Each structure stands twice: as structure tokens, then as C-alpha cells.
Short mmCIF file of C-alpha atoms and ligand atoms in Angstrom, two decimals:
data_model
loop_
_atom_site.label_atom_id
_atom_site.label_comp_id
_atom_site.label_asym_id
_atom_site.label_seq_id
_atom_site.Cartn_x
_atom_site.Cartn_y
_atom_site.Cartn_z
CA MET A 1 0.06 -0.06 -0.06
CA SER A 2 2.80 2.57 1.14
CA THR A 3 4.75 1.54 -2.19
CA ALA A 4 1.87 2.13 -4.51
CA THR A 5 1.27 5.46 -2.66
CA SER A 6 4.76 6.50 -2.89
CA THR A 7 4.86 5.52 -6.75
CA THR A 8 1.66 7.79 -7.35
CA GLY A 9 3.40 10.54 -5.47
CA ASN A 10 6.65 10.25 -7.62
CA ALA A 11 4.77 10.19 -10.95
CA HIS A 12 2.73 13.26 -9.95
CA ALA A 13 5.74 15.19 -8.96
CA HIS A 14 7.17 14.05 -12.38
CA GLN A 15 4.49 15.04 -14.32
CA ALA A 16 4.23 18.52 -12.39
CA ASP A 17 8.03 19.24 -13.41
CA LEU A 18 7.20 19.02 -17.13
CA PHE A 19 5.24 22.32 -16.69
CA GLN A 20 7.51 23.96 -14.10
CA GLY A 21 8.46 27.31 -14.91
CA GLU A 22 7.86 30.80 -13.08
CA MET A 23 4.54 31.88 -14.97
CA PHE A 24 3.08 28.27 -14.62
CA ASP A 25 4.12 28.10 -10.89
CA ASN A 26 2.67 31.61 -10.24
CA THR A 27 -0.59 30.85 -12.07
CA ILE A 28 -0.94 27.72 -9.90
CA LYS A 29 -0.23 29.48 -6.76
CA ILE A 30 -2.89 32.17 -7.62
CA LEU A 31 -5.37 29.27 -8.35
CA GLU A 32 -4.75 27.56 -4.99
CA THR A 33 -5.22 30.88 -2.97
CA ALA A 34 -8.22 31.57 -4.89
CA GLY A 35 -9.81 28.03 -4.59
CA ASN A 36 -9.01 28.07 -0.83
CA ALA A 37 -10.50 31.60 -0.37
CA VAL A 38 -13.94 30.54 -2.00
CA GLY A 39 -13.82 26.94 -0.39
CA CYS A 40 -13.41 25.14 -3.58
CA ASP A 41 -13.68 21.24 -3.43
CA PRO A 42 -10.01 20.06 -3.04
CA ASN A 43 -10.54 17.01 -5.50
CA VAL A 44 -11.91 19.47 -8.05
CA LEU A 45 -9.08 22.11 -7.14
CA GLU A 46 -6.35 19.25 -7.81
CA ARG A 47 -7.76 18.70 -11.28
CA MET A 48 -7.83 22.36 -12.20
CA LYS A 49 -4.10 22.58 -11.46
CA ARG A 50 -3.07 20.11 -14.68
CA PRO A 51 -3.51 20.62 -18.05
CA LYS A 52 -5.66 17.91 -19.88
CA LYS A 53 -3.65 17.33 -22.71
CA ALA A 54 0.01 18.82 -24.18
CA VAL A 55 1.61 18.03 -27.48
CA ILE A 56 5.13 18.96 -28.76
CA ILE A 57 5.52 19.21 -32.53
CA SER A 58 8.49 19.36 -34.64
CA VAL A 59 7.81 21.86 -37.38
CA PRO A 60 10.24 21.35 -40.42
CA VAL A 61 10.08 24.53 -42.64
CA ARG A 62 11.96 25.05 -46.14
CA MET A 63 13.66 28.51 -45.76
CA ASP A 64 14.28 30.97 -48.37
CA ASP A 65 17.94 29.82 -49.05
CA TYR A 66 16.44 26.15 -49.38
CA ARG A 67 17.92 25.09 -46.02
CA VAL A 68 15.59 23.06 -43.74
CA LYS A 69 14.81 24.44 -40.28
CA VAL A 70 13.01 22.52 -37.88
CA PHE A 71 11.26 24.81 -34.96
CA THR A 72 9.66 23.36 -31.79
CA GLY A 73 5.79 23.99 -31.58
CA TYR A 74 3.18 23.26 -28.97
CA ARG A 75 -0.51 23.00 -28.05
CA VAL A 76 -1.74 22.73 -24.48
CA GLN A 77 -5.47 22.09 -23.93
CA HIS A 78 -6.24 22.83 -20.15
CA SER A 79 -9.75 22.22 -19.81
CA SER A 80 -13.00 21.60 -21.98
CA THR A 81 -15.53 21.40 -19.36
CA LEU A 82 -17.17 24.40 -20.35
CA GLY A 83 -16.71 24.23 -24.01
CA PRO A 84 -14.15 23.69 -26.78
CA TYR A 85 -10.61 24.58 -25.78
CA LYS A 86 -10.03 28.37 -26.82
CA GLY A 87 -6.60 30.24 -26.93
CA GLY A 88 -4.26 31.96 -28.97
CA ILE A 89 -0.98 31.02 -30.85
CA ARG A 90 2.17 32.80 -30.01
CA TYR A 91 5.26 33.07 -32.14
CA HIS A 92 8.04 34.12 -29.99
CA GLN A 93 11.63 32.94 -29.19
CA ASP A 94 10.94 32.33 -25.55
CA VAL A 95 8.02 30.10 -25.88
CA THR A 96 8.30 26.99 -23.78
CA LEU A 97 5.95 24.16 -22.85
CA SER A 98 5.70 25.71 -19.36
CA GLU A 99 4.81 29.08 -20.54
CA VAL A 100 2.15 27.51 -23.11
CA ALA A 101 0.78 25.64 -20.21
CA ALA A 102 0.39 28.67 -17.97
CA LEU A 103 -1.31 30.72 -20.88
CA ALA A 104 -3.62 27.89 -21.59
CA THR A 105 -4.69 27.55 -17.71
CA LEU A 106 -5.23 31.34 -17.66
CA MET A 107 -7.61 30.92 -20.50
CA THR A 108 -9.65 28.28 -18.85
CA PHE A 109 -10.06 30.94 -15.92
CA LYS A 110 -10.56 33.82 -18.31
CA CYS A 111 -13.48 32.05 -20.18
CA SER A 112 -15.13 30.91 -16.79
CA LEU A 113 -14.68 34.36 -15.46
CA LEU A 114 -16.54 35.92 -18.53
CA ASN A 115 -19.20 33.43 -18.51
CA LEU A 116 -18.32 32.15 -22.11
CA PRO A 117 -19.34 28.59 -23.19
CA LEU A 118 -15.50 27.63 -23.89
CA GLY A 119 -12.49 25.95 -22.38
CA GLY A 120 -8.85 26.91 -22.31
CA GLY A 121 -5.94 26.19 -24.63
CA LYS A 122 -2.94 27.83 -26.12
CA GLY A 123 -0.21 27.21 -28.78
CA GLY A 124 2.97 28.49 -29.64
CA ILE A 125 6.13 28.04 -31.86
CA ALA A 126 9.71 29.05 -30.37
CA VAL A 127 10.57 31.25 -33.21
CA ASP A 128 11.38 34.99 -33.73
CA PRO A 129 8.80 35.72 -36.53
CA SER A 130 10.78 39.13 -37.19
CA LYS A 131 13.55 36.88 -38.46
CA LEU A 132 11.09 35.01 -41.02
CA SER A 133 10.13 36.08 -44.62
CA ARG A 134 6.37 36.25 -45.12
CA THR A 135 7.00 32.79 -47.18
CA GLU A 136 8.58 31.06 -44.44
CA LYS A 137 6.27 32.19 -41.69
CA GLN A 138 3.25 30.86 -43.99
CA ASN A 139 5.38 27.77 -44.50
CA MET A 140 5.83 27.07 -40.77
CA THR A 141 2.18 28.07 -40.05
CA ARG A 142 0.52 25.57 -42.49
CA ARG A 143 3.02 22.82 -41.45
CA TYR A 144 2.12 23.30 -37.59
CA THR A 145 -1.63 23.34 -38.39
CA SER A 146 -1.12 20.25 -40.54
CA GLU A 147 0.57 18.51 -37.63
CA LEU A 148 -2.09 19.48 -35.04
CA GLY A 149 -4.34 17.86 -37.29
CA THR A 150 -7.78 16.94 -35.64
CA LEU A 151 -6.54 18.37 -32.29
CA ILE A 152 -8.06 21.51 -33.39
CA GLY A 153 -11.35 21.97 -35.02
CA PRO A 154 -14.79 24.19 -34.65
CA ASP A 155 -16.04 21.85 -31.73
CA VAL A 156 -12.80 20.83 -30.52
CA ASP A 157 -10.15 23.53 -29.95
CA ILE A 158 -10.13 27.15 -31.58
CA PRO A 159 -7.05 28.80 -31.85
CA ALA A 160 -6.76 32.82 -32.07
CA PRO A 161 -3.96 35.46 -32.65
CA ASP A 162 -1.51 36.04 -29.93
CA MET A 163 1.97 37.76 -29.93
CA GLY A 164 3.65 37.47 -33.07
CA THR A 165 0.53 36.18 -34.92
CA ASP A 166 -2.23 38.21 -36.56
CA ALA A 167 -5.36 37.77 -38.84
CA GLN A 168 -3.25 36.58 -41.95
CA THR A 169 -1.79 33.88 -39.69
CA MET A 170 -5.30 32.80 -38.80
CA ALA A 171 -6.03 32.81 -42.60
CA TRP A 172 -3.30 30.66 -43.29
CA ILE A 173 -4.56 27.99 -40.51
CA MET A 174 -8.17 28.36 -41.47
CA ASP A 175 -6.97 27.59 -45.20
CA THR A 176 -4.77 24.71 -44.19
CA TYR A 177 -7.26 23.12 -42.20
CA SER A 178 -10.12 23.46 -44.63
CA GLN A 179 -7.81 22.17 -47.51
CA GLU A 180 -7.22 18.82 -45.76
CA LEU A 181 -10.86 18.58 -45.25
CA GLY A 182 -11.94 19.45 -48.39
CA PHE A 183 -14.66 22.14 -47.54
CA ALA A 184 -14.32 25.71 -45.89
CA GLN A 185 -14.29 25.62 -41.93
CA PRO A 186 -14.10 29.24 -41.02
CA GLY A 187 -15.01 27.94 -37.21
CA VAL A 188 -11.56 26.54 -36.70
CA VAL A 189 -10.07 29.89 -35.80
CA THR A 190 -11.27 33.31 -34.76
CA GLY A 191 -9.57 36.65 -35.34
CA LYS A 192 -9.80 35.96 -38.91
CA PRO A 193 -9.95 38.63 -41.54
CA VAL A 194 -13.52 40.00 -41.91
CA GLU A 195 -13.47 38.81 -45.81
CA ILE A 196 -13.24 35.00 -44.70
CA GLY A 197 -15.89 35.26 -41.79
CA GLY A 198 -14.00 37.29 -39.03
CA SER A 199 -15.82 39.58 -36.86
CA LEU A 200 -15.89 43.28 -37.00
CA GLY A 201 -14.07 44.78 -33.84
CA ARG A 202 -12.12 41.83 -33.32
CA ALA A 203 -8.59 43.39 -34.22
CA GLY A 204 -8.95 46.15 -31.60
CA ALA A 205 -11.28 44.19 -29.16
CA THR A 206 -8.50 43.43 -26.46
CA GLY A 207 -7.06 47.05 -26.23
CA LEU A 208 -10.79 48.32 -26.44
CA GLY A 209 -11.62 45.85 -23.42
CA VAL A 210 -8.55 47.17 -21.41
CA VAL A 211 -10.06 50.73 -21.84
CA PHE A 212 -13.51 49.58 -20.50
CA ILE A 213 -11.87 48.00 -17.63
CA ALA A 214 -9.50 51.01 -17.01
CA GLU A 215 -12.85 53.20 -17.09
CA LYS A 216 -14.42 51.16 -14.53
CA ALA A 217 -11.37 51.20 -12.06
CA LEU A 218 -11.05 54.80 -12.46
CA GLU A 219 -14.69 55.23 -11.48
CA LYS A 220 -14.12 53.14 -8.29
CA LEU A 221 -11.23 55.72 -7.39
CA GLY A 222 -13.93 58.76 -8.16
CA MET A 223 -11.81 59.51 -11.41
CA LYS A 224 -12.89 59.99 -15.10
CA MET A 225 -11.20 58.59 -18.48
CA ALA A 226 -11.23 61.93 -19.68
CA GLY A 227 -8.34 63.90 -18.33
CA SER A 228 -6.58 60.66 -16.85
CA THR A 229 -2.86 59.78 -17.62
CA PHE A 230 -1.98 56.74 -19.21
CA VAL A 231 1.42 54.80 -19.60
CA ILE A 232 1.25 51.77 -22.08
CA GLN A 233 4.04 48.98 -22.17
CA GLY A 234 3.95 47.39 -25.53
CA PHE A 235 2.80 48.97 -28.74
CA GLY A 236 1.44 45.76 -30.61
CA ASN A 237 -2.08 44.61 -31.34
CA VAL A 238 -3.12 45.35 -27.64
CA GLY A 239 -1.29 48.23 -26.90
CA THR A 240 -1.95 50.44 -29.92
CA HIS A 241 -5.95 49.51 -29.51
CA ALA A 242 -5.70 50.67 -25.98
CA ALA A 243 -3.78 53.82 -26.63
CA ILE A 244 -6.23 55.08 -29.51
CA ASN A 245 -9.41 54.09 -27.57
CA ALA A 246 -7.81 55.53 -24.47
CA PHE A 247 -6.86 58.76 -26.33
CA ASN A 248 -10.12 59.14 -28.22
CA ARG A 249 -11.95 59.21 -24.88
CA GLY A 250 -9.93 62.28 -23.74
CA ALA A 251 -6.99 60.46 -21.58
CA LYS A 252 -3.58 61.66 -21.99
CA ILE A 253 -0.86 59.04 -23.00
CA LEU A 254 2.27 60.02 -21.43
CA ALA A 255 4.39 57.27 -22.42
CA VAL A 256 4.59 54.02 -24.57
CA SER A 257 7.06 51.30 -25.44
CA ASP A 258 7.75 48.74 -27.86
CA VAL A 259 10.67 46.03 -28.38
CA SER A 260 12.82 49.01 -29.96
CA GLY A 261 12.59 51.47 -26.98
CA GLY A 262 10.13 53.86 -25.09
CA LEU A 263 8.94 57.44 -26.04
CA HIS A 264 7.71 60.13 -23.39
CA ASN A 265 5.92 63.24 -23.47
CA PRO A 266 4.67 64.75 -20.29
CA ASN A 267 2.10 66.60 -22.33
CA GLY A 268 0.59 63.50 -23.58
CA LEU A 269 1.73 61.73 -27.21
CA ASP A 270 -0.27 62.37 -30.26
CA ILE A 271 -1.27 58.57 -30.73
CA PRO A 272 -2.94 58.91 -34.52
CA ASP A 273 0.38 60.74 -35.52
CA LEU A 274 2.52 57.93 -33.80
CA LEU A 275 0.41 55.23 -35.37
CA ARG A 276 0.90 56.70 -38.78
CA TYR A 277 4.72 56.53 -38.05
CA VAL A 278 4.60 52.95 -36.93
CA ALA A 279 2.43 51.87 -39.82
CA GLU A 280 5.55 53.11 -42.01
CA ASN A 281 8.53 52.43 -39.79
CA LYS A 282 7.06 48.90 -37.90
CA VAL A 283 8.38 50.36 -34.52
CA ILE A 284 8.54 53.42 -32.41
CA LYS A 285 12.19 54.14 -32.51
CA GLY A 286 13.18 57.04 -34.48
CA TYR A 287 9.67 59.14 -33.80
CA THR A 288 11.11 62.83 -33.01
CA LYS A 289 7.97 64.37 -31.30
CA ALA A 290 8.85 62.87 -27.92
CA GLU A 291 11.77 62.19 -25.63
CA PRO A 292 13.20 58.67 -25.65
CA ILE A 293 12.84 56.72 -22.37
CA SER A 294 13.89 53.02 -20.96
CA ASN A 295 11.63 50.48 -20.55
CA GLU A 296 12.46 50.65 -16.59
CA GLU A 297 11.97 54.32 -16.25
CA LEU A 298 8.47 54.09 -18.31
CA LEU A 299 7.00 51.48 -15.82
CA GLN A 300 7.87 53.81 -13.06
CA LEU A 301 6.41 57.12 -14.45
CA ASN A 302 3.98 58.81 -12.37
CA CYS A 303 0.55 58.12 -13.89
CA ASP A 304 -3.13 57.22 -13.11
CA VAL A 305 -3.18 54.13 -15.36
CA LEU A 306 -0.29 51.84 -16.15
CA ALA A 307 -1.31 49.27 -18.81
CA PRO A 308 1.42 46.48 -19.25
CA CYS A 309 0.65 45.50 -22.97
CA ALA A 310 3.71 43.47 -24.09
CA MET A 311 4.62 40.41 -22.14
CA GLU A 312 4.77 38.37 -18.73
CA ASN A 313 7.08 39.34 -15.73
CA GLN A 314 7.49 42.95 -16.50
CA ILE A 315 6.28 44.06 -12.84
CA THR A 316 8.36 42.15 -10.12
CA GLU A 317 9.83 42.49 -6.71
CA ALA A 318 12.81 44.15 -8.32
CA ASN A 319 10.58 47.27 -9.18
CA ALA A 320 7.05 46.99 -7.76
CA ALA A 321 8.00 49.23 -4.87
CA LYS A 322 8.98 51.97 -7.49
CA ILE A 323 5.56 51.57 -9.40
CA SER A 324 4.01 54.87 -9.36
CA CYS A 325 0.29 54.65 -10.66
CA LYS A 326 -3.32 54.55 -9.20
CA VAL A 327 -4.13 51.04 -10.90
CA VAL A 328 -2.40 48.58 -13.28
CA VAL A 329 -4.70 47.23 -15.95
CA GLU A 330 -2.97 44.16 -17.49
CA GLY A 331 -3.48 44.09 -21.23
CA ALA A 332 -0.75 41.37 -21.46
CA ASN A 333 -1.06 37.88 -19.71
CA GLY A 334 1.09 37.57 -16.59
CA PRO A 335 2.85 40.81 -16.61
CA THR A 336 2.86 41.05 -12.84
CA ASN A 337 4.21 38.15 -10.71
CA ASN A 338 3.01 37.09 -7.56
CA ALA A 339 5.49 38.95 -5.43
CA ALA A 340 4.90 42.12 -7.10
CA THR A 341 0.99 41.57 -6.68
CA LYS A 342 1.72 41.42 -2.98
CA ILE A 343 3.64 44.53 -3.00
CA LEU A 344 1.34 46.67 -5.05
CA HIS A 345 -1.67 45.37 -3.11
CA GLU A 346 0.16 46.47 0.17
CA ARG A 347 0.85 49.84 -1.39
CA ASP A 348 -3.19 50.28 -2.24
CA ILE A 349 -2.08 50.16 -6.04
CA MET A 350 -5.26 48.39 -7.55
CA ILE A 351 -4.74 45.70 -9.96
CA CYS A 352 -7.10 44.74 -12.90
CA PRO A 353 -5.89 41.28 -13.36
CA ASP A 354 -5.19 39.66 -16.96
CA ILE A 355 -7.98 37.43 -16.80
CA LEU A 356 -10.36 40.11 -16.48
CA ALA A 357 -8.53 43.13 -18.05
CA ASN A 358 -7.59 41.42 -21.57
CA GLY A 359 -10.83 39.48 -21.97
CA GLY A 360 -12.14 41.61 -24.52
CA GLY A 361 -10.22 39.71 -27.37
CA VAL A 362 -11.75 36.29 -26.15
CA ILE A 363 -15.26 37.74 -25.77
CA VAL A 364 -15.14 39.16 -29.68
CA SER A 365 -13.73 35.68 -30.34
CA TYR A 366 -16.81 33.94 -29.06
CA PHE A 367 -19.10 36.68 -30.97
CA GLU A 368 -17.09 35.68 -34.09
CA TRP A 369 -17.56 32.00 -33.51
CA VAL A 370 -21.26 32.72 -32.76
CA GLN A 371 -21.73 34.51 -35.93
CA GLY A 372 -19.97 32.03 -38.19
CA ILE A 373 -22.28 29.37 -36.87
CA ALA A 374 -25.30 31.34 -37.24
CA HIS A 375 -23.96 32.86 -40.75
CA PHE A 376 -25.25 36.18 -39.63
CA PHE A 377 -22.84 38.96 -38.92
CA TRP A 378 -23.39 42.12 -36.37
CA SER A 379 -22.29 45.71 -36.81
CA GLU A 380 -18.87 46.89 -35.05
CA GLU A 381 -21.09 48.89 -32.95
CA GLU A 382 -22.95 45.80 -31.73
CA VAL A 383 -19.90 43.81 -31.20
CA ASN A 384 -18.38 46.47 -29.10
CA ASN A 385 -21.65 47.31 -27.19
CA ARG A 386 -22.12 43.50 -26.26
CA MET A 387 -18.62 43.19 -25.21
CA LYS A 388 -18.82 46.08 -23.00
CA GLY A 389 -21.55 44.60 -21.40
CA ILE A 390 -19.67 41.54 -20.58
CA ILE A 391 -16.42 42.53 -19.47
CA THR A 392 -17.94 45.30 -17.19
CA ASN A 393 -20.48 42.66 -15.75
CA ALA A 394 -17.26 40.47 -14.85
CA PHE A 395 -15.89 43.53 -13.19
CA ASP A 396 -18.54 44.23 -11.02
CA LYS A 397 -18.68 40.37 -10.01
CA VAL A 398 -14.95 40.82 -9.14
CA TRP A 399 -15.55 43.76 -7.30
CA GLU A 400 -18.34 42.50 -5.33
CA LEU A 401 -16.17 39.22 -4.42
CA ARG A 402 -13.21 41.38 -3.43
CA THR A 403 -15.24 43.50 -1.14
CA GLU A 404 -17.25 40.35 0.42
CA LYS A 405 -14.13 38.63 1.23
CA LYS A 406 -11.53 41.53 1.37
CA LEU A 407 -9.41 39.91 -1.47
CA ASP A 408 -7.08 41.53 -3.80
CA MET A 409 -8.42 41.64 -7.23
CA ARG A 410 -6.28 38.87 -8.77
CA THR A 411 -7.42 36.61 -6.30
CA ALA A 412 -10.97 37.80 -6.60
CA ALA A 413 -11.12 37.32 -10.21
CA MET A 414 -9.64 33.86 -10.03
CA GLY A 415 -11.93 33.17 -7.12
CA GLN A 416 -15.14 34.10 -8.97
CA SER A 417 -13.93 32.07 -12.05
CA VAL A 418 -13.13 28.95 -9.87
CA ARG A 419 -16.69 28.99 -8.67
CA ARG A 420 -18.29 28.68 -11.95
CA LEU A 421 -16.10 25.89 -13.40
CA GLU A 422 -16.22 24.04 -10.01
CA ARG A 423 -19.97 23.90 -10.21
CA ALA A 424 -19.54 22.48 -13.64
CA MET A 425 -17.04 20.10 -12.90
CA LEU A 426 -19.12 18.65 -10.06
CA LEU A 427 -22.28 18.28 -12.29
CA ARG A 428 -20.16 16.62 -15.14
CA GLY A 429 -18.63 14.46 -12.59
CA LEU A 430 -15.26 12.46 -12.85
CA TYR A 431 -15.36 9.63 -15.62
CA PRO A 432 -14.82 6.78 -14.70
CA ARG A 433 -15.87 7.46 -11.04
P1 NAD B 501 2.02 41.90 -30.50
O1 NAD B 501 2.99 40.93 -30.93
O2 NAD B 501 1.13 42.31 -31.34
O3 NAD B 501 2.68 43.17 -29.75
C1 NAD B 501 3.31 42.84 -28.55
C2 NAD B 501 4.23 44.21 -28.54
O4 NAD B 501 5.06 44.06 -27.38
C3 NAD B 501 5.25 44.88 -29.46
O5 NAD B 501 4.94 46.07 -29.51
C4 NAD B 501 6.67 44.61 -28.92
O6 NAD B 501 7.36 45.29 -29.65
C5 NAD B 501 6.25 44.76 -27.57
N1 NAD B 501 7.66 44.16 -26.86
C6 NAD B 501 7.80 43.02 -26.76
N2 NAD B 501 9.00 42.82 -25.90
C7 NAD B 501 8.95 44.21 -25.31
C8 NAD B 501 9.63 44.61 -24.29
N3 NAD B 501 10.83 43.78 -23.78
N4 NAD B 501 9.52 45.93 -23.91
C9 NAD B 501 8.56 46.52 -24.40
N5 NAD B 501 7.89 46.22 -25.28
C10 NAD B 501 7.78 44.90 -25.73
O7 NAD B 501 1.28 41.00 -29.26
P2 NAD B 501 -0.27 41.15 -28.63
O8 NAD B 501 -1.06 40.64 -29.45
O9 NAD B 501 -0.36 42.71 -28.62
O10 NAD B 501 -0.06 40.67 -27.09
C11 NAD B 501 0.53 41.15 -26.25
C12 NAD B 501 0.10 40.72 -24.97
O11 NAD B 501 -1.29 40.47 -24.70
C13 NAD B 501 0.66 39.20 -24.75
O12 NAD B 501 0.96 38.76 -23.37
C14 NAD B 501 -0.75 38.54 -25.07
O13 NAD B 501 -0.77 37.04 -24.54
C15 NAD B 501 -1.73 39.30 -24.49
N6 NAD B 501 -2.85 39.36 -25.13
C16 NAD B 501 -3.39 39.45 -26.33
C17 NAD B 501 -4.52 39.31 -26.98
C18 NAD B 501 -4.93 39.41 -28.43
O14 NAD B 501 -5.97 39.38 -28.72
N7 NAD B 501 -3.84 39.86 -29.15
C19 NAD B 501 -5.64 38.85 -26.32
C20 NAD B 501 -5.45 38.63 -24.92
C21 NAD B 501 -4.06 38.86 -24.28
#
């Protein structure tokens, strides 16, 4: 008996090691804290900590110079209790199994928090996409899709864009999957171009959602969006749309940054002008109507809203004491680690956590999926209004739980989400029992 117990224990430890990594471990700790705070069934909580399925894929690609390079790709499917797996595909040189597992886990809890009939998944390829030609990127995407085969599908697992991927990438995935099946399957991905079944408003949805959440947070602090000050890290899909939507609502964007560096203008940046510059030059470097600023300095600027919209682990114990905003709105996934969350909470800086703040993208992905199934498409205004309803309602639920149980916002968001998933898991039960 004792041998059997210890064998199981070792196997469990070994399995946990497979996913171990800072972001995954942080995510599991938040889950444990939140699960305990809302009194989650311990057997259910144990199941929530482990992704259901993970695949590692070799992706051989013919490069432009005829050499073949083999990239490593992943897809992690965390939970399908509430519906098909749902989550983006990331192309970045630092992608690992552990990071993808963490992001897949966050997707499960994001969809649960937002009350969507979707589970959680995530994929990625360890590659620097800026070093690939368009043909190489297309070849890599098509081979990765083909290797995923029936692991993805409109009722199974539905990818979307993430860092380093965009609507064009989704079009290639949709085309490859459809070619192999013999007929068009637009429902296999979301974030597609509108011409092939995408939704109006999807491209800007995550950034717009960030602004809706910032507006709610400012309201709780007795402030208004118009006249507030923003600092935004990351000027890609999420960052640019957060910037323009905040700018259009009268906020002053003091600073932005991307991989090439940062820009600061204490009087506020002219965001439409900067967007035109980036459309031509790809990055913000070289823009002359603002002062250059380092990424470290940018994060520490005095402002009302700090929106990290680039990547994970940007606010840590190393800089949390120097953060000087009233609220952090997490456009990126996992930008603030657990140690920093604690420090910011003690300093009375509100955090609107990733699973809430960047939920606009998956909400409109859900709308895209629904519109595709119904073959009936909505106006952009309808999409944005419906998204606002869902994301602000989720904010209110998180605020309620935060107040009721005296939790920080991250634990409250996860707790709210755990509650819904727990009920569904208990109703479905464990097969076989
Ligand atoms: P993207 O590739 O379009 O943009 C990423 C941006 O971050 C780029 O401007 C890049 O230059 C910048 N960047 C990279 N490293 C940086 C660094 N060290 N310092 C400053 N800037 C840096 O990616 P995206 O789709 O905007 O995603 C950004 C984050 O938002 C990711 O964490 C992603 O998981 C999350 N997210 C994206 C979506 C979506 O719909 N695209 C939805 C939810 C969450």
C-alpha cells in the first residue's frame, strides 16, 4: 500500500515538473489561493491545476535559401469542461511548454470568469517571427496546422492570434485545415480577416476591453477617463488599440514602448500621428516628437493607469516598490508576478488582472464563432456594445467578491472564475468514477 502511494506521489511530482516554470508556478499559486478563499472542493481544485493534454510538435520549414530548419511548436489544452478549448497561438523565441501551459490555464479561467461557453488552450512556436520572411512564416504556420490535425477544429479547439501572430496567420491556419478536410471550415479559428468570416471589432477588441476596464477602475477611485493619464508598455495589437481608444476618450498617453524602446511626452503623445509613424516604420524608434525613455523608467512614471500590454514578468519584486500609478490594467498575460502583486496590494495600488482586463479579445472571438455558426454578422457597434456589457459585468462580479471576502483583485477574479468552473466540474463528474 505504502509503495503504491509513493509511486503515485513520484509520478505526480514528475508530471508537475514537465510544466514547471515561473509563470506556470505563479498561476497555480493564484489558483490555490483563490480556490481556498472560495472554499473550492479540494479534489476539483487538484484537477484544475493540471492541463488535460499537451503536445510537442517538430515543425520542419523550407527556408528561402533552401535549407530546412526545424522549429518546436506546442499546443496545450487545459480544460474543456465549459466548451471547446480556446486560446491564441504565440510566435516568440522564448516560447516553452511551461509558458504555453500557464497561458492555457489562464484561458480556462478567463473564459469561466467571462461566462463564455469555452474552455482553455494555448499554442506557440519557439521562433523569432521578425526573422522570417512572409513565405517562411506561411510555410511554418501551415506545417504546424497540419501536424495539429484533428486536435483543433470548430467543436474541439479554436486558436486565435497572440504575440507574433495576426489575422493573416489565422487565414493560413483556416485555409490549411479546410484544404485537408476538403471544404471551408471558418470556425476553426477566430481573429480571421473579415473577408473570410472574421468579426468586425475583433482586431481592436483586447485593447478596447482594456480601456473599458480602466474606465471602471477609475470610476471606483472617483476619477474619469477624460483627463486621466496613461502609460502603456507594448505597442502591438493590444497596446496600440488601448492607446487609441484611451486617447479618443480624452485620456493623456504620457508614454508608450515597444521592443525598440520607449517614448515619453509629459504633455501627452499624439497617438494618431504615432500610429501613422509605426505603420510606416514598424517600430516606434526614430519618432522625433517625444523624448526617448527606457523600459524601466517607463514602468515607474507617475500616472493614473499603467497598462502593461507586452509580455509576462514585467512588474516584479525588483521594481514593484517603484511603480507610481493608481491602477495597473493588465493588457498582457502575466505581466505582474505574485511577489509584485503582494507589494502593489500593500501599497494600495489596484490591479485589474489579466483574466479580466484582457478578456475583450476572447469575448469578441466568441462572438466571431457565434456569428460564423449563425451565418449572420453584426455591426461593429453591436459587437463593441455587447463586449462592453460582458466585460464590465465581470468587473462588477469581481469587485463584489473582492469586497465580500476582502481579497485583492487578482484573487477575487480567479475566485469568481473557480466558482463557475467548480460547479460545472461537479455536475459533469469524474469519468470513470
Ligand atoms: P503583439 O506581438 O502584437 O505586440 C507585442 C508588443 O510588445 C510589440 O509592440 C513588441 O514590440 C512589444 N514588446 C516585446 N517585448 C517588449 C519589451 N521587452 N518591452 C517593451 N515592449 C516589448 O502582441 P499582442 O497580441 O499585442 O499581445 C501582447 C500581450 O497581450 C501578450 O501577453 C498576449 O498574450 C496578450 N493578449 C493578447 C490578446 C490579443 O487579442 N492579441 C488577447 C489577450 C491577451
